[in-house]
Coordinates of C-alpha atoms and ligand atoms in Angstrom, one line a residue:
M1 CA 9.7 28.1 1.7
T2 CA 6.4 29.5 0.0
P3 CA 3.3 27.6 0.2
A4 CA 3.8 27.0 -3.9
Q5 CA 7.3 25.3 -3.7
P6 CA 6.4 22.1 -1.9
F7 CA 3.7 21.3 -4.3
D8 CA 5.9 22.0 -7.6
K9 CA 8.5 19.6 -6.1
L10 CA 5.8 17.1 -5.1
L11 CA 4.2 17.2 -8.3
E12 CA 7.7 16.4 -9.9
I13 CA 8.1 13.7 -8.0
V14 CA 5.0 12.0 -8.2
G15 CA 3.9 13.3 -11.8
D16 CA 0.7 14.5 -12.9
A17 CA -1.2 11.3 -12.6
N18 CA -0.4 10.8 -9.1
F19 CA -1.1 14.2 -7.6
H20 CA -4.6 15.3 -6.5
Q21 CA -5.6 18.5 -5.4
D22 CA -9.0 19.8 -6.6
D23 CA -12.1 19.3 -4.6
A24 CA -13.6 16.6 -6.8
A25 CA -10.7 14.6 -6.6
M26 CA -10.0 14.9 -3.0
V27 CA -13.4 13.5 -2.0
R28 CA -12.4 10.1 -2.2
F29 CA -9.6 10.8 0.1
L30 CA -11.2 12.7 2.7
D31 CA -15.1 11.2 3.1
E32 CA -14.3 8.8 5.6
P33 CA -17.1 6.1 7.2
R34 CA -17.9 7.8 10.2
D35 CA -18.7 11.3 8.8
L36 CA -16.9 12.8 12.1
F37 CA -13.5 14.4 10.7
H38 CA -13.7 17.3 8.2
K39 CA -10.3 18.8 8.5
G40 CA -9.2 18.7 4.9
A41 CA -5.5 18.2 3.2
R42 CA -3.1 20.0 1.4
C43 CA -3.2 17.4 -1.4
A44 CA -3.2 13.7 -2.0
V45 CA -0.6 11.6 -3.8
T46 CA -0.6 8.0 -5.0
P47 CA 2.6 6.7 -5.7
T48 CA 3.0 3.4 -7.8
S49 CA 6.5 2.4 -6.2
V50 CA 8.4 2.2 -3.1
A51 CA 11.4 4.1 -4.8
M52 CA 8.3 6.8 -5.0
V53 CA 7.3 6.7 -1.6
Q54 CA 10.6 6.9 -0.5
K55 CA 11.2 10.4 -2.4
V56 CA 8.1 11.6 -1.1
M57 CA 9.1 10.8 2.4
Q58 CA 12.5 12.5 1.8
F59 CA 10.8 15.6 0.5
A60 CA 8.3 15.7 3.6
Y61 CA 11.2 15.2 5.9
Q62 CA 13.5 17.7 4.4
N63 CA 10.4 20.4 4.3
G64 CA 8.7 19.4 7.4
V65 CA 5.6 18.7 5.8
S66 CA 3.2 15.9 7.5
V67 CA 1.9 12.9 5.6
V68 CA -1.3 11.0 6.7
P69 CA -0.6 7.2 5.0
Q70 CA -4.2 6.2 3.6
G71 CA -5.1 2.5 2.3
G72 CA -8.6 1.9 1.5
N73 CA -10.2 4.6 3.8
T74 CA -12.4 2.3 5.7
G75 CA -10.9 3.0 9.1
L76 CA -13.6 3.6 11.7
V77 CA -11.3 6.2 14.3
G78 CA -10.3 8.7 11.7
G79 CA -6.7 7.7 11.6
Q80 CA -6.4 7.8 7.8
V81 CA -7.7 11.1 7.5
P82 CA -5.7 14.5 8.6
A83 CA -6.0 15.7 11.9
N84 CA -5.0 19.3 11.4
G85 CA -5.6 20.0 7.7
N86 CA -2.2 20.7 6.5
E87 CA -1.1 17.4 6.0
I88 CA -0.7 15.7 2.6
I89 CA -2.5 12.1 2.2
L90 CA -0.3 9.4 0.9
S91 CA -2.4 6.9 -0.7
L92 CA -1.0 3.2 -1.2
A93 CA -3.9 2.5 -3.6
K94 CA -1.7 2.0 -6.7
M95 CA 0.9 -0.4 -5.1
R96 CA -1.1 -3.2 -6.1
Q97 CA 1.6 -5.7 -7.4
V98 CA 1.8 -9.5 -6.2
R99 CA 5.3 -9.8 -5.8
D100 CA 5.5 -13.3 -4.9
I101 CA 3.0 -16.3 -4.1
D102 CA 5.1 -19.3 -2.5
A103 CA 2.7 -22.1 -1.9
S104 CA 5.3 -24.5 -0.4
T105 CA 6.1 -21.8 2.3
N106 CA 2.6 -20.8 2.4
V107 CA 3.3 -17.1 2.4
M108 CA 2.3 -14.5 -0.3
T109 CA 4.1 -11.2 -0.8
L110 CA 1.9 -8.6 -1.6
E111 CA 2.3 -4.5 -2.0
A112 CA 0.3 -2.6 0.6
G113 CA -2.6 -1.3 -1.7
V114 CA -3.9 -4.9 -2.6
T115 CA -7.3 -5.4 -1.0
V116 CA -7.9 -7.9 1.2
L117 CA -10.6 -9.5 -1.1
E118 CA -7.9 -9.5 -4.0
A119 CA -5.5 -11.2 -1.4
Q120 CA -8.5 -14.3 -0.7
K121 CA -8.3 -14.5 -4.4
H122 CA -4.5 -14.6 -4.8
A123 CA -4.4 -17.6 -2.2
E124 CA -7.3 -19.3 -3.9
E125 CA -5.7 -19.4 -6.9
A126 CA -2.7 -21.2 -5.1
N127 CA -5.1 -23.7 -3.5
R128 CA -4.5 -21.6 -0.2
L129 CA -6.7 -19.7 2.1
F130 CA -6.0 -16.1 3.3
P131 CA -8.2 -16.0 6.2
L132 CA -8.7 -12.5 7.0
S133 CA -12.4 -11.8 6.8
L134 CA -14.2 -8.6 7.6
G135 CA -17.2 -6.4 6.1
S136 CA -14.9 -3.9 4.6
E137 CA -12.8 -6.6 2.7
G138 CA -13.7 -5.4 -0.8
T139 CA -12.3 -1.9 0.0
C140 CA -9.5 -2.3 2.7
Q141 CA -6.1 -3.0 1.8
I142 CA -3.2 -5.1 3.1
G143 CA -1.2 -1.9 4.4
G144 CA -4.5 -0.7 6.2
I145 CA -5.4 -3.9 7.8
L146 CA -1.8 -4.4 9.1
S147 CA -1.7 -0.6 10.4
T148 CA -4.8 -1.2 12.3
N149 CA -4.1 -5.0 13.2
A150 CA -7.7 -5.5 12.1
G151 CA -9.4 -8.5 13.4
G152 CA -12.8 -9.6 11.8
T153 CA -14.8 -12.8 12.0
A154 CA -12.1 -15.5 11.8
V155 CA -9.6 -14.6 14.6
L156 CA -10.6 -17.4 16.7
A157 CA -8.8 -19.8 14.3
Y158 CA -6.1 -17.8 12.6
G159 CA -5.6 -14.7 15.0
N160 CA -5.6 -11.0 13.9
S161 CA -3.9 -9.2 11.1
R162 CA -0.5 -9.3 13.1
D163 CA -0.8 -12.9 13.4
L164 CA -1.1 -13.4 9.9
C165 CA 1.9 -11.4 9.1
M166 CA 5.5 -12.6 8.8
G167 CA 7.3 -9.3 7.6
V168 CA 6.9 -5.8 6.1
E169 CA 8.7 -3.6 4.1
A170 CA 8.2 0.1 5.0
V171 CA 9.4 3.7 4.1
L172 CA 10.3 5.6 7.6
A173 CA 9.7 9.2 8.2
D174 CA 13.3 10.3 6.9
G175 CA 13.0 8.1 3.9
R176 CA 14.9 5.4 4.5
I177 CA 13.5 1.9 3.5
Y178 CA 13.3 -0.9 6.0
N179 CA 13.3 -4.2 4.2
G180 CA 11.7 -6.6 6.7
L181 CA 10.0 -9.1 4.0
S182 CA 10.7 -12.4 5.9
K183 CA 9.5 -15.9 5.4
L184 CA 11.0 -17.2 8.4
R185 CA 8.9 -18.6 11.1
K186 CA 11.7 -18.7 13.5
D187 CA 14.0 -15.5 13.7
N188 CA 15.1 -14.4 17.0
T189 CA 17.5 -11.5 16.1
G190 CA 16.4 -8.5 18.5
Y191 CA 13.4 -6.6 18.6
D192 CA 10.7 -7.3 16.6
L193 CA 10.2 -4.4 14.2
K194 CA 7.2 -5.9 12.4
D195 CA 5.4 -6.1 15.4
L196 CA 5.9 -2.6 16.2
L197 CA 5.0 -1.2 12.6
V198 CA 2.1 -3.5 12.6
G199 CA -1.0 -1.6 14.6
A200 CA 0.9 1.7 14.3
E201 CA -1.6 3.3 12.3
G202 CA 0.6 5.0 10.3
T203 CA 2.3 6.9 13.0
L204 CA 6.0 4.8 12.6
G205 CA 6.4 4.1 9.0
I206 CA 4.5 3.7 5.7
I207 CA 4.0 -0.1 5.1
T208 CA 4.7 -0.7 1.3
A209 CA 4.7 -4.7 1.2
A210 CA 4.1 -7.4 3.5
S211 CA 4.7 -10.8 3.5
M212 CA 1.1 -12.8 4.5
K213 CA 0.5 -16.2 5.8
M214 CA -1.4 -18.8 3.9
F215 CA -3.2 -21.8 4.8
P216 CA -5.1 -25.1 3.5
R217 CA -8.2 -24.3 2.2
P218 CA -11.2 -25.9 4.3
R219 CA -13.3 -28.3 2.2
A220 CA -16.7 -27.2 3.9
F221 CA -18.1 -25.1 6.2
E222 CA -20.9 -25.9 8.6
T223 CA -22.7 -22.7 9.9
A224 CA -25.7 -22.1 12.1
L225 CA -27.7 -19.5 13.8
L226 CA -28.4 -20.5 17.3
N227 CA -31.3 -19.0 19.7
I228 CA -29.9 -18.6 23.2
A229 CA -31.4 -17.1 26.4
S230 CA -28.6 -14.9 27.6
P231 CA -24.9 -13.6 26.8
Q232 CA -24.1 -16.2 29.8
V233 CA -25.5 -18.9 27.9
G234 CA -23.4 -17.8 24.9
V235 CA -20.3 -18.2 27.1
D236 CA -21.4 -21.4 28.2
V237 CA -22.0 -22.6 24.5
F238 CA -18.5 -21.4 23.6
E239 CA -16.9 -23.2 26.1
I240 CA -18.5 -26.7 25.0
V241 CA -18.0 -26.0 21.3
R242 CA -14.3 -24.8 21.6
E243 CA -13.4 -28.1 23.5
R244 CA -15.4 -30.4 21.1
S245 CA -14.2 -28.4 17.9
G246 CA -10.9 -27.0 18.8
N247 CA -9.5 -24.7 15.7
R248 CA -12.1 -26.1 13.6
L249 CA -14.3 -23.3 15.5
T250 CA -13.7 -20.4 12.9
S251 CA -16.5 -17.8 14.3
F252 CA -18.6 -17.6 17.2
E253 CA -20.3 -14.2 16.9
L254 CA -22.9 -12.8 19.6
L255 CA -26.1 -11.3 17.8
P256 CA -28.9 -9.6 19.9
T257 CA -32.3 -10.2 18.0
I258 CA -33.0 -6.4 17.7
G259 CA -30.4 -6.2 15.0
I260 CA -32.1 -8.8 12.9
D261 CA -35.5 -7.1 13.5
L262 CA -33.9 -3.7 12.2
Q263 CA -32.7 -5.4 9.2
L264 CA -36.1 -6.6 8.4
K265 CA -37.5 -3.4 9.1
H266 CA -35.1 -1.6 6.6
D267 CA -35.1 -4.4 3.7
L268 CA -31.6 -5.2 4.2
I269 CA -32.2 -8.9 4.2
G270 CA -35.0 -10.6 2.0
R271 CA -36.1 -13.1 4.7
D272 CA -35.8 -13.8 8.4
P273 CA -32.7 -16.2 9.0
R274 CA -33.9 -17.1 12.4
S275 CA -35.6 -20.3 13.5
Q276 CA -39.1 -19.1 14.7
D277 CA -40.0 -22.4 16.8
T278 CA -38.6 -20.9 20.0
P279 CA -37.8 -17.1 19.5
S280 CA -35.2 -15.3 21.8
N281 CA -33.4 -12.1 22.5
W282 CA -29.9 -13.5 21.6
H283 CA -28.4 -15.4 18.9
I284 CA -24.9 -17.1 18.3
L285 CA -23.8 -17.1 14.5
M286 CA -21.3 -20.3 14.7
E287 CA -19.2 -21.8 12.1
L288 CA -17.0 -24.8 11.7
S289 CA -14.2 -25.1 8.8
L290 CA -13.8 -28.7 7.8
F291 CA -10.6 -29.8 6.2
E292 CA -9.7 -32.9 4.5
G293 CA -10.0 -36.0 6.8
D294 CA -12.9 -34.3 8.6
Q295 CA -16.4 -36.1 8.5
D296 CA -19.5 -34.0 8.0
G297 CA -22.1 -33.3 10.6
A298 CA -19.5 -32.1 13.3
L299 CA -21.6 -29.1 13.8
M300 CA -25.0 -31.2 13.9
A301 CA -23.4 -33.6 16.9
V302 CA -22.5 -30.5 19.0
L303 CA -26.0 -28.8 18.6
E304 CA -27.3 -32.0 19.6
E305 CA -25.3 -31.8 22.8
L306 CA -26.1 -28.2 23.3
V307 CA -29.8 -29.0 22.9
E308 CA -29.7 -32.1 25.5
K309 CA -28.0 -29.6 28.2
G310 CA -30.8 -27.2 27.8
L311 CA -28.2 -24.4 26.5
V312 CA -29.7 -24.0 22.8
E313 CA -33.3 -23.5 22.7
D314 CA -33.5 -23.9 18.7
A315 CA -31.4 -23.4 15.8
S316 CA -31.3 -22.5 12.2
V317 CA -28.7 -24.6 10.4
C318 CA -27.4 -23.5 7.0
N319 CA -28.3 -26.2 4.1
S320 CA -26.9 -24.3 1.3
L321 CA -24.1 -21.8 0.2
G322 CA -27.3 -19.7 -0.3
D323 CA -28.4 -20.0 3.4
R324 CA -24.7 -19.4 4.6
Q325 CA -24.4 -16.1 2.5
L326 CA -27.7 -14.9 4.0
M327 CA -26.3 -15.7 7.5
W328 CA -23.2 -13.8 6.8
L329 CA -24.8 -10.8 5.1
M330 CA -27.1 -10.6 8.1
R331 CA -23.8 -10.3 10.5
E332 CA -22.0 -7.7 8.2
N333 CA -25.4 -5.7 8.3
Y334 CA -25.3 -5.2 12.2
S335 CA -23.5 -1.4 11.7
E336 CA -25.5 -0.6 8.5
C337 CA -29.2 -1.4 10.0
Q338 CA -28.6 1.0 12.7
K339 CA -27.0 3.5 10.5
R340 CA -30.6 3.4 8.6
E341 CA -32.6 3.5 12.3
G342 CA -30.9 6.7 13.0
D343 CA -28.0 8.2 15.3
S344 CA -26.1 5.8 17.4
I345 CA -23.4 5.8 20.3
K346 CA -20.7 3.2 19.8
H347 CA -17.8 1.4 21.5
D348 CA -15.2 -1.3 20.2
I349 CA -14.3 -2.9 23.3
S350 CA -12.8 -6.2 24.6
V351 CA -13.0 -8.2 27.9
A352 CA -12.1 -11.7 29.0
I353 CA -14.6 -14.0 27.4
R354 CA -16.1 -15.0 30.7
D355 CA -16.7 -11.3 31.7
I356 CA -19.0 -10.3 28.8
P357 CA -22.1 -11.3 30.5
T358 CA -21.3 -8.9 33.4
L359 CA -20.1 -6.3 31.0
I360 CA -23.4 -6.2 29.2
E361 CA -25.7 -6.5 32.3
E362 CA -23.7 -3.5 34.0
V363 CA -23.6 -1.3 30.8
D364 CA -27.4 -2.0 30.0
A365 CA -28.4 -1.1 33.3
V366 CA -26.5 2.3 33.4
A367 CA -27.3 3.2 30.2
E368 CA -31.0 2.7 31.1
E369 CA -30.7 4.6 33.9
I370 CA -29.0 7.8 31.9
L371 CA -31.6 7.6 29.0
P372 CA -34.7 5.4 29.9
G373 CA -35.9 3.1 26.8
I374 CA -32.4 3.5 25.2
R375 CA -32.1 0.5 22.9
S376 CA -29.0 -1.5 23.4
V377 CA -27.3 -3.4 20.4
A378 CA -24.2 -5.2 21.8
F379 CA -22.9 -7.6 19.3
G380 CA -19.8 -9.0 17.7
H381 CA -16.8 -11.2 18.1
M382 CA -17.8 -13.3 21.3
G383 CA -15.2 -15.6 21.0
D384 CA -12.6 -13.1 21.0
G385 CA -14.2 -11.1 23.7
N386 CA -14.7 -8.1 21.4
I387 CA -18.1 -6.5 21.8
H388 CA -19.5 -3.8 19.5
Y389 CA -21.3 -2.0 22.2
D390 CA -23.8 0.3 20.5
F391 CA -27.0 2.2 21.6
L392 CA -29.9 3.7 19.5
A393 CA -32.1 6.3 20.5
P394 CA -35.6 5.2 22.3
E395 CA -38.5 4.2 19.9
G396 CA -40.1 7.8 19.0
F397 CA -37.3 9.8 20.7
E398 CA -37.5 13.2 19.5
G399 CA -34.2 14.6 21.7
D400 CA -30.5 14.5 20.8
L401 CA -28.9 10.8 21.5
Q402 CA -25.4 12.4 21.8
A403 CA -26.3 14.6 24.7
S404 CA -26.6 11.2 26.6
A405 CA -23.1 10.1 25.4
P406 CA -20.6 11.7 27.4
A407 CA -22.2 9.9 30.5
I408 CA -22.5 6.7 28.5
H409 CA -19.0 6.5 27.4
A410 CA -17.6 7.5 30.9
A411 CA -20.1 4.7 32.6
T412 CA -18.9 2.1 30.0
Y413 CA -15.2 2.9 30.2
E414 CA -15.4 2.7 33.9
I415 CA -17.2 -0.7 33.9
L416 CA -14.7 -1.8 31.6
A417 CA -11.6 -0.5 33.5
R418 CA -12.9 -2.4 36.4
L419 CA -13.4 -5.6 34.1
N420 CA -9.5 -5.2 32.9
G421 CA -10.7 -4.6 29.4
S422 CA -9.6 -2.7 26.3
I423 CA -11.1 0.7 24.9
S424 CA -10.1 -0.5 21.6
A425 CA -10.3 -4.2 20.8
E426 CA -10.0 -4.0 16.9
H427 CA -10.5 -0.4 15.4
G428 CA -7.5 1.1 16.8
I429 CA -7.2 4.8 18.2
G430 CA -6.7 7.4 15.6
Q431 CA -7.9 10.7 16.3
L432 CA -11.3 9.1 17.8
K433 CA -9.7 7.7 20.9
A434 CA -6.5 9.7 21.3
D435 CA -7.6 11.6 24.1
L436 CA -9.4 8.6 25.9
L437 CA -5.8 6.6 25.1
A438 CA -3.9 9.5 27.2
Q439 CA -6.3 9.0 30.2
K440 CA -6.8 5.3 30.3
K441 CA -3.6 3.9 29.2
D442 CA -0.8 2.9 32.0
P443 CA 1.7 5.9 32.2
T444 CA 4.6 3.7 31.7
A445 CA 3.0 2.1 28.6
L446 CA 2.5 5.9 27.2
D447 CA 6.0 6.8 27.8
M448 CA 7.5 3.9 26.1
M449 CA 5.2 4.8 23.1
K450 CA 6.2 8.5 23.1
S451 CA 9.8 7.6 23.1
I452 CA 9.3 4.8 20.3
K453 CA 7.5 7.7 18.1
L454 CA 10.3 10.0 18.8
A455 CA 13.0 7.8 18.0
L456 CA 11.4 6.8 14.5
D457 CA 9.5 10.2 13.8
P458 CA 11.5 12.8 15.5
K459 CA 10.2 15.8 13.6
N460 CA 6.5 14.3 14.2
I461 CA 5.6 14.2 10.5
L462 CA 3.9 10.8 10.2
N463 CA 0.2 11.1 10.8
P464 CA 0.5 13.5 13.7
G465 CA -2.5 13.6 16.0
K466 CA -3.0 9.9 16.0
I467 CA -2.4 7.4 18.9
V468 CA -0.1 9.3 21.0
R469 CA 1.0 13.2 20.8
P470 CA 4.5 13.5 21.8
Ligands
LIG1 C1 -18.1 -1.9 6.6 C2 -17.0 -2.0 7.5 C3 -16.4 -3.2 8.5 C4 -15.5 -3.3 9.2 N1 -15.1 -4.5 9.9 C5 -14.2 -4.7 10.7 C6 -14.0 -5.7 11.4 O1 -14.7 -6.4 11.3 N2 -12.6 -5.7 12.3 C7 -11.8 -5.0 12.1 O2 -10.8 -4.9 12.9 N3 -11.9 -3.7 11.5 C8 -13.1 -3.4 10.7 N4 -13.5 -2.5 10.2 C9 -12.6 -1.3 10.4 C10 -10.9 -1.4 9.8 O3 -10.2 -0.9 10.5 C11 -10.7 -1.3 8.4 O4 -11.6 -1.9 7.6 C12 -9.2 -1.6 7.9 O5 -8.6 -2.4 8.8 C13 -8.7 -0.6 7.3 O6 -8.0 -0.7 6.2 P1 -8.0 0.4 5.2 O7 -7.2 0.0 4.1 O8 -9.5 0.9 4.8 O9 -7.0 1.6 6.1 P2 -7.4 3.2 5.9 O10 -8.7 3.2 6.8 O11 -7.1 3.8 4.9 O12 -6.4 3.5 7.3 C14 -6.4 3.1 8.5 C15 -5.2 3.3 9.3 O13 -3.8 2.5 8.8 C16 -3.3 3.6 8.5 N5 -2.5 3.1 7.0 C17 -3.2 2.7 6.0 N6 -2.5 2.0 5.2 C18 -1.3 2.2 5.8 C19 0.1 1.7 5.0 N7 0.1 1.5 4.0 N8 1.2 2.2 5.9 C20 1.1 2.6 7.1 N9 -0.1 3.2 7.7 C21 -1.2 2.9 7.0 C22 -3.9 5.1 8.2 O14 -3.1 6.0 8.4 C23 -4.8 4.9 9.2 O15 -4.4 5.2 10.5 C24 -14.4 -2.1 9.3 C25 -14.7 -1.1 8.6 C26 -15.9 -1.0 7.6 C27 -16.2 0.3 7.2

């Protein structure tokens, strides 16, 4: 087959409007948030229906052409861009139909290209809540969040994307369509194929639609930023708040104060959201959701107890929608403020919640030994045991921060292994961590993953080079 032939055929399948190849058109498919992967692609296609996705995959299977599924292109591990450069990108961005909203069953069936923000709005129109909430929600899509099993800031109460999904429709490597758009809460009929496709990062099939859970809408939120002395206090606070509030506790985020200092320095927030009476190096951003029948003031009641017990030194409680928006803007800016400050070394890891203080103490100590003065920015979803563990160069440092990265990664992952943690809590493996996964994952688990990959994608044309390399 000559190189021209496949493109002619592909162009015929998707039509002019859905075929993209020139440099300017390819930028949006190839530029990714971390700016780490630059392999290019043969072309991109934007099919508008499941039937069109099926034809593209039949063509790819027959011709041995590799396909990289892409959603909103917000992934942080390079899963959505090619690993080799000879792949085609299949973007689901034009598959945006709402197939069904069933408020009585609390399920909505959405095509893969619907963004998370749109999904939230569709649920709201039905007087329901779609609870997934993450910094990229305006851009990331249902297919993408399912393929990465994305988490975000409400996992504590509602679970991650997998927990929010009842079923998927997907096109397999050979073009067969798997129709698993279930609304059933109980269905024990063999292997859970939905759970196999969720979190597979596009290596086992292309998700074209999904049935997603909806929930009752909270009538109010109570939000506060607590000043605490240390991550250990954060764990103690979490245990008490969880016990008092149960599932009303929606978010519990650990934030080092350096991130707020940086946001003020780089003009990312208009005012300082911290209470200044008793400054501290650590904070908890905590939110309770109140439903019909719940009384106002649940947050104040638990705060009083925390102050009485000497755990919380001071707190800034939100009194208006504007206050709450500022708090969440500040939380979402934790990555952006580091970008503005310069280069960084990053990890997205998880441990049991009680081990977070040990993790931070040990990793900070070893990083300081490796590069004295290095600035630790360990933040994130404490209530899920998930820390985004980043490091910035020491103030005034003129060397190459990345020269210290191998030693800091090695030490962090060694400490993590001792604590039985995970090398990827919510961002996935993609290309960034494929080698690391091969080193750190249990060999039997790796063998099982490779067997599944080979069974579903024997020609290795679906997102090659990501997760496992059979
Ligand atoms: C500012 C920002 C904040 C973020 N915050 C969080 C956070 O709080 N929690 C969190 O978990 N993640 C977070 N992320 C990363 C997160 O992975 C993505 O935002 C999201 O899950 C990816 O969705 P997407 O539609 O952009 O997918 P893409 O980036 O396009 O793709 C991600 C992966 O899924 C595959 N894929 C995409 N669509 C499909 C499909 N339809 N079928 C099969 N495979 C597919 C791709 O091949 C790739 O492997 C953040 C990212 C950014 C930029």
